[in-house]
Amino acid sequence: MAQSSAATPILRIGSRGSPLALVQAREVQARLAAACGLDAERIEIKIIRTTGDVVQDRPLSAVGGKGLFTKEIEEALLSGVIDLAVHSSKDMTTVLPKGLVLSAFLRREDPRDAFISHKAKTLRDLPDGAVLGTASLRRAAMAKRLRPDLAIAPLRGNVETRLRKIEAGEADATLLAVAGLKRLGLLASAPRASRSGPTTPSRARSSPRSTMPIRRPR
């Protein structure tokens, strides 16, 4: 039996499948539906697995760095499989692939890093030689500048996965984006989530571009 026209999507949003990516995609879905007077179900969210999602056994800097969370989504956009994509701007390359444009930006969230640990209230309070888990070169460099004695260990995965790894003792502490914790409703429950993290935020973090649809020009 053919689907009714009421259930047929008229717009397809491409997104990664992580909980945070889907929160951001659903916000775009809801805003577009409200602006156009549509039921949200008429705007489909298509989950696309990216290289960054697949490669979990080594730092992203070892396999190409930027673009690893966007390449497959942008390919789907260019081929017409989806109509727009939602990305965190920190994951994007400086230059977009030919044929794509930035079309909208959401309101900026809190740009700071949160210090997460069961063992200390701040980075300075960690014991000598403690292990800071992070896959971010920026966070590692700034933390080492303040605490040269710290050991840096790769800590990959989505926000919930990294929180579980800290709970399991894989590292003594980590740094996570306050914006992501807030969007997932995890800031209050994160262990000792101090918003006064020691690092300078990425310029792209939580800005109006931190979640962005990209569309093919008509």
Tab-separated table of C-alpha atoms in Angstrom:
chain	number	residue	atom	x	y	z
A	1	MET	CA	0.000	0.000	0.000
A	2	ALA	CA	1.356	3.416	-0.931
A	3	GLN	CA	2.157	5.848	1.853
A	4	SER	CA	-0.209	8.757	2.250
A	5	SER	CA	1.110	12.143	1.146
A	6	ALA	CA	0.790	13.325	4.754
A	7	ALA	CA	3.503	10.873	5.818
A	8	THR	CA	5.830	11.541	2.890
A	9	PRO	CA	8.845	13.636	3.915
A	10	ILE	CA	9.292	16.817	1.913
A	11	LEU	CA	12.735	17.599	3.332
A	12	ARG	CA	15.596	15.338	4.425
A	13	ILE	CA	18.137	16.405	7.054
A	14	GLY	CA	21.461	14.543	7.227
A	15	SER	CA	23.025	14.067	10.654
A	16	ARG	CA	25.441	11.877	12.535
A	17	GLY	CA	23.786	9.398	14.866
A	18	SER	CA	25.311	10.493	18.177
A	19	PRO	CA	22.854	11.697	20.834
A	20	LEU	CA	24.242	15.251	20.667
A	21	ALA	CA	24.116	15.366	16.863
A	22	LEU	CA	20.494	14.208	16.929
A	23	VAL	CA	19.532	16.791	19.567
A	24	GLN	CA	20.908	19.483	17.251
A	25	ALA	CA	19.271	18.009	14.134
A	26	ARG	CA	15.912	17.794	15.910
A	27	GLU	CA	16.161	21.442	16.911
A	28	VAL	CA	16.640	22.385	13.258
A	29	GLN	CA	13.782	20.041	12.308
A	30	ALA	CA	11.455	21.662	14.850
A	31	ARG	CA	12.403	25.211	13.860
A	32	LEU	CA	11.914	24.520	10.160
A	33	ALA	CA	8.577	22.809	10.794
A	34	ALA	CA	7.354	25.737	12.912
A	35	ALA	CA	8.533	28.315	10.371
A	36	CYS	CA	6.816	26.500	7.483
A	37	GLY	CA	3.676	25.461	9.337
A	38	LEU	CA	4.436	21.752	8.907
A	39	ASP	CA	4.234	18.688	11.082
A	40	ALA	CA	7.776	17.786	12.155
A	41	GLU	CA	7.315	14.277	10.702
A	42	ARG	CA	7.267	15.799	7.215
A	43	ILE	CA	10.951	16.641	7.735
A	44	GLU	CA	12.986	13.446	7.916
A	45	ILE	CA	16.274	13.036	9.769
A	46	LYS	CA	18.578	10.581	8.006
A	47	ILE	CA	21.440	9.216	10.111
A	48	ILE	CA	24.752	8.948	8.268
A	49	ARG	CA	27.778	7.206	9.770
A	50	THR	CA	31.014	9.088	9.193
A	51	THR	CA	34.686	8.127	9.226
A	52	GLY	CA	35.046	9.838	12.604
A	53	ASP	CA	32.317	7.599	14.006
A	54	VAL	CA	33.925	4.443	12.629
A	55	VAL	CA	37.544	5.138	13.665
A	56	GLN	CA	37.643	4.830	17.452
A	57	ASP	CA	41.022	3.189	18.077
A	58	ARG	CA	43.330	6.158	17.477
A	59	PRO	CA	43.383	9.972	17.607
A	60	LEU	CA	41.615	11.709	14.738
A	61	SER	CA	44.769	13.745	14.095
A	62	ALA	CA	46.411	10.469	13.054
A	63	VAL	CA	43.835	9.802	10.340
A	64	GLY	CA	43.277	13.219	8.802
A	65	GLY	CA	41.904	15.559	11.457
A	66	LYS	CA	39.164	17.930	10.274
A	67	GLY	CA	36.381	16.729	8.003
A	68	LEU	CA	36.220	13.204	9.413
A	69	PHE	CA	32.770	13.854	10.901
A	70	THR	CA	31.416	15.642	7.812
A	71	LYS	CA	32.768	14.003	4.633
A	72	GLU	CA	30.126	11.303	4.152
A	73	ILE	CA	27.317	13.700	5.045
A	74	GLU	CA	28.551	16.260	2.519
A	75	GLU	CA	28.789	13.515	-0.127
A	76	ALA	CA	25.161	12.578	0.571
A	77	LEU	CA	24.204	16.241	0.247
A	78	LEU	CA	25.982	16.665	-3.075
A	79	SER	CA	24.455	13.469	-4.465
A	80	GLY	CA	20.921	14.503	-3.490
A	81	VAL	CA	20.358	11.789	-0.890
A	82	ILE	CA	19.626	14.560	1.638
A	83	ASP	CA	18.538	18.180	1.232
A	84	LEU	CA	20.459	19.784	4.061
A	85	ALA	CA	22.892	18.781	6.785
A	86	VAL	CA	23.368	19.792	10.407
A	87	HIS	CA	26.928	19.965	11.749
A	88	SER	CA	28.754	21.274	14.779
A	89	SER	CA	30.983	23.942	13.286
A	90	LYS	CA	34.042	22.683	15.201
A	91	ASP	CA	33.902	19.537	13.029
A	92	MET	CA	33.933	21.421	9.737
A	93	THR	CA	36.771	22.152	7.378
A	94	THR	CA	37.790	25.755	6.764
A	95	VAL	CA	36.751	25.555	3.098
A	96	LEU	CA	33.477	23.887	2.129
A	97	PRO	CA	33.310	21.459	-0.806
A	98	LYS	CA	32.378	23.171	-4.056
A	99	GLY	CA	28.607	23.441	-4.441
A	100	LEU	CA	27.748	23.748	-0.743
A	101	VAL	CA	26.899	26.873	1.232
A	102	LEU	CA	26.236	27.721	4.863
A	103	SER	CA	22.583	28.668	5.041
A	104	ALA	CA	21.680	29.175	8.710
A	105	PHE	CA	23.115	29.275	12.215
A	106	LEU	CA	21.586	28.547	15.602
A	107	ARG	CA	22.006	30.723	18.674
A	108	ARG	CA	25.298	30.388	20.513
A	109	GLU	CA	25.445	28.263	23.659
A	110	ASP	CA	27.925	28.502	26.547
A	111	PRO	CA	31.362	28.203	24.843
A	112	ARG	CA	33.350	27.095	27.888
A	113	ASP	CA	34.897	23.738	28.706
A	114	ALA	CA	33.784	21.859	31.813
A	115	PHE	CA	36.333	20.088	33.981
A	116	ILE	CA	35.069	16.566	34.775
A	117	SER	CA	36.647	14.487	37.528
A	118	HIS	CA	35.869	12.345	40.569
A	119	LYS	CA	39.255	13.158	42.067
A	120	ALA	CA	39.598	16.936	41.988
A	121	LYS	CA	37.545	20.096	41.701
A	122	THR	CA	39.852	21.775	39.192
A	123	LEU	CA	42.755	20.886	36.913
A	124	ARG	CA	45.174	22.515	39.366
A	125	ASP	CA	43.909	20.250	42.162
A	126	LEU	CA	44.727	16.990	40.358
A	127	PRO	CA	47.556	14.983	41.974
A	128	ASP	CA	51.010	14.996	40.383
A	129	GLY	CA	51.208	12.803	37.307
A	130	ALA	CA	47.432	12.443	37.008
A	131	VAL	CA	45.969	11.298	33.677
A	132	LEU	CA	43.886	13.747	31.658
A	133	GLY	CA	41.802	11.972	29.030
A	134	THR	CA	41.232	13.930	25.832
A	135	ALA	CA	41.558	13.516	22.085
A	136	SER	CA	41.667	17.300	21.586
A	137	LEU	CA	45.089	18.716	20.709
A	138	ARG	CA	43.893	22.161	21.857
A	139	ARG	CA	42.773	20.929	25.270
A	140	ALA	CA	45.887	18.797	25.741
A	141	ALA	CA	48.245	21.666	24.863
A	142	MET	CA	46.534	24.165	27.172
A	143	ALA	CA	46.310	21.672	30.028
A	144	LYS	CA	50.005	20.780	29.693
A	145	ARG	CA	50.917	24.457	29.748
A	146	LEU	CA	49.233	24.800	33.135
A	147	ARG	CA	50.230	21.375	34.413
A	148	PRO	CA	53.324	20.006	32.606
A	149	ASP	CA	53.343	16.968	34.916
A	150	LEU	CA	50.022	15.627	33.629
A	151	ALA	CA	49.904	12.548	31.416
A	152	ILE	CA	47.595	12.850	28.388
A	153	ALA	CA	45.666	9.764	27.292
A	154	PRO	CA	43.332	9.525	24.276
A	155	LEU	CA	39.662	9.540	25.289
A	156	ARG	CA	37.350	9.044	22.305
A	157	GLY	CA	33.605	8.570	22.010
A	158	ASN	CA	30.442	10.617	22.363
A	159	VAL	CA	29.749	12.649	25.498
A	160	GLU	CA	28.047	9.815	27.373
A	161	THR	CA	30.830	7.383	26.464
A	162	ARG	CA	33.522	9.720	27.763
A	163	LEU	CA	31.613	10.259	31.012
A	164	ARG	CA	31.371	6.473	31.444
A	165	LYS	CA	35.111	6.129	30.837
A	166	ILE	CA	35.842	8.666	33.575
A	167	GLU	CA	33.456	6.762	35.867
A	168	ALA	CA	35.344	3.555	35.065
A	169	GLY	CA	38.687	5.138	35.920
A	170	GLU	CA	40.210	5.142	32.427
A	171	ALA	CA	41.459	8.659	33.199
A	172	ASP	CA	41.492	10.901	36.265
A	173	ALA	CA	39.779	13.789	34.526
A	174	THR	CA	38.619	15.124	31.188
A	175	LEU	CA	37.371	18.351	29.621
A	176	LEU	CA	34.015	18.472	27.837
A	177	ALA	CA	32.068	21.256	26.164
A	178	VAL	CA	29.540	22.856	28.489
A	179	ALA	CA	27.283	23.365	25.468
A	180	GLY	CA	27.108	19.644	24.714
A	181	LEU	CA	26.452	18.746	28.349
A	182	LYS	CA	23.652	21.318	28.543
A	183	ARG	CA	22.017	20.209	25.284
A	184	LEU	CA	22.012	16.617	26.516
A	185	GLY	CA	20.751	17.562	29.977
A	186	LEU	CA	23.895	16.148	31.597
A	187	LEU	CA	25.582	19.208	33.077
A	188	ALA	CA	24.008	18.892	36.530
A	189	SER	CA	24.714	15.161	36.802
A	190	ALA	CA	28.290	15.205	35.488
A	191	PRO	CA	30.837	14.567	38.277
A	192	ARG	CA	32.218	17.881	39.549
A	193	ALA	CA	31.404	19.635	36.290
A	194	SER	CA	33.162	22.943	36.867
A	195	ARG	CA	32.396	25.488	34.151
A	196	SER	CA	35.636	27.284	34.876
A	197	GLY	CA	37.668	24.899	32.736
A	198	PRO	CA	41.305	25.918	32.196
A	199	THR	CA	41.196	26.088	28.402
A	200	THR	CA	40.305	28.781	25.893
A	201	PRO	CA	37.317	27.587	23.841
A	202	SER	CA	37.614	26.855	20.156
A	203	ARG	CA	36.454	29.856	18.121
A	204	ALA	CA	33.817	27.658	16.498
A	205	ARG	CA	32.542	26.235	19.795
A	206	SER	CA	28.899	26.946	20.528
A	207	SER	CA	28.806	29.979	18.266
A	208	PRO	CA	25.763	30.692	16.107
A	209	ARG	CA	27.412	28.264	13.707
A	210	SER	CA	27.762	25.431	16.181
A	211	THR	CA	24.827	23.705	14.542
A	212	MET	CA	24.396	24.512	10.899
A	213	PRO	CA	22.309	23.409	7.991
A	214	ILE	CA	24.166	23.240	4.696
A	215	ARG	CA	22.177	23.201	1.501
A	216	ARG	CA	22.709	22.693	-2.185
A	217	PRO	CA	22.157	26.018	-3.986
A	218	ARG	CA	19.042	25.990	-6.180
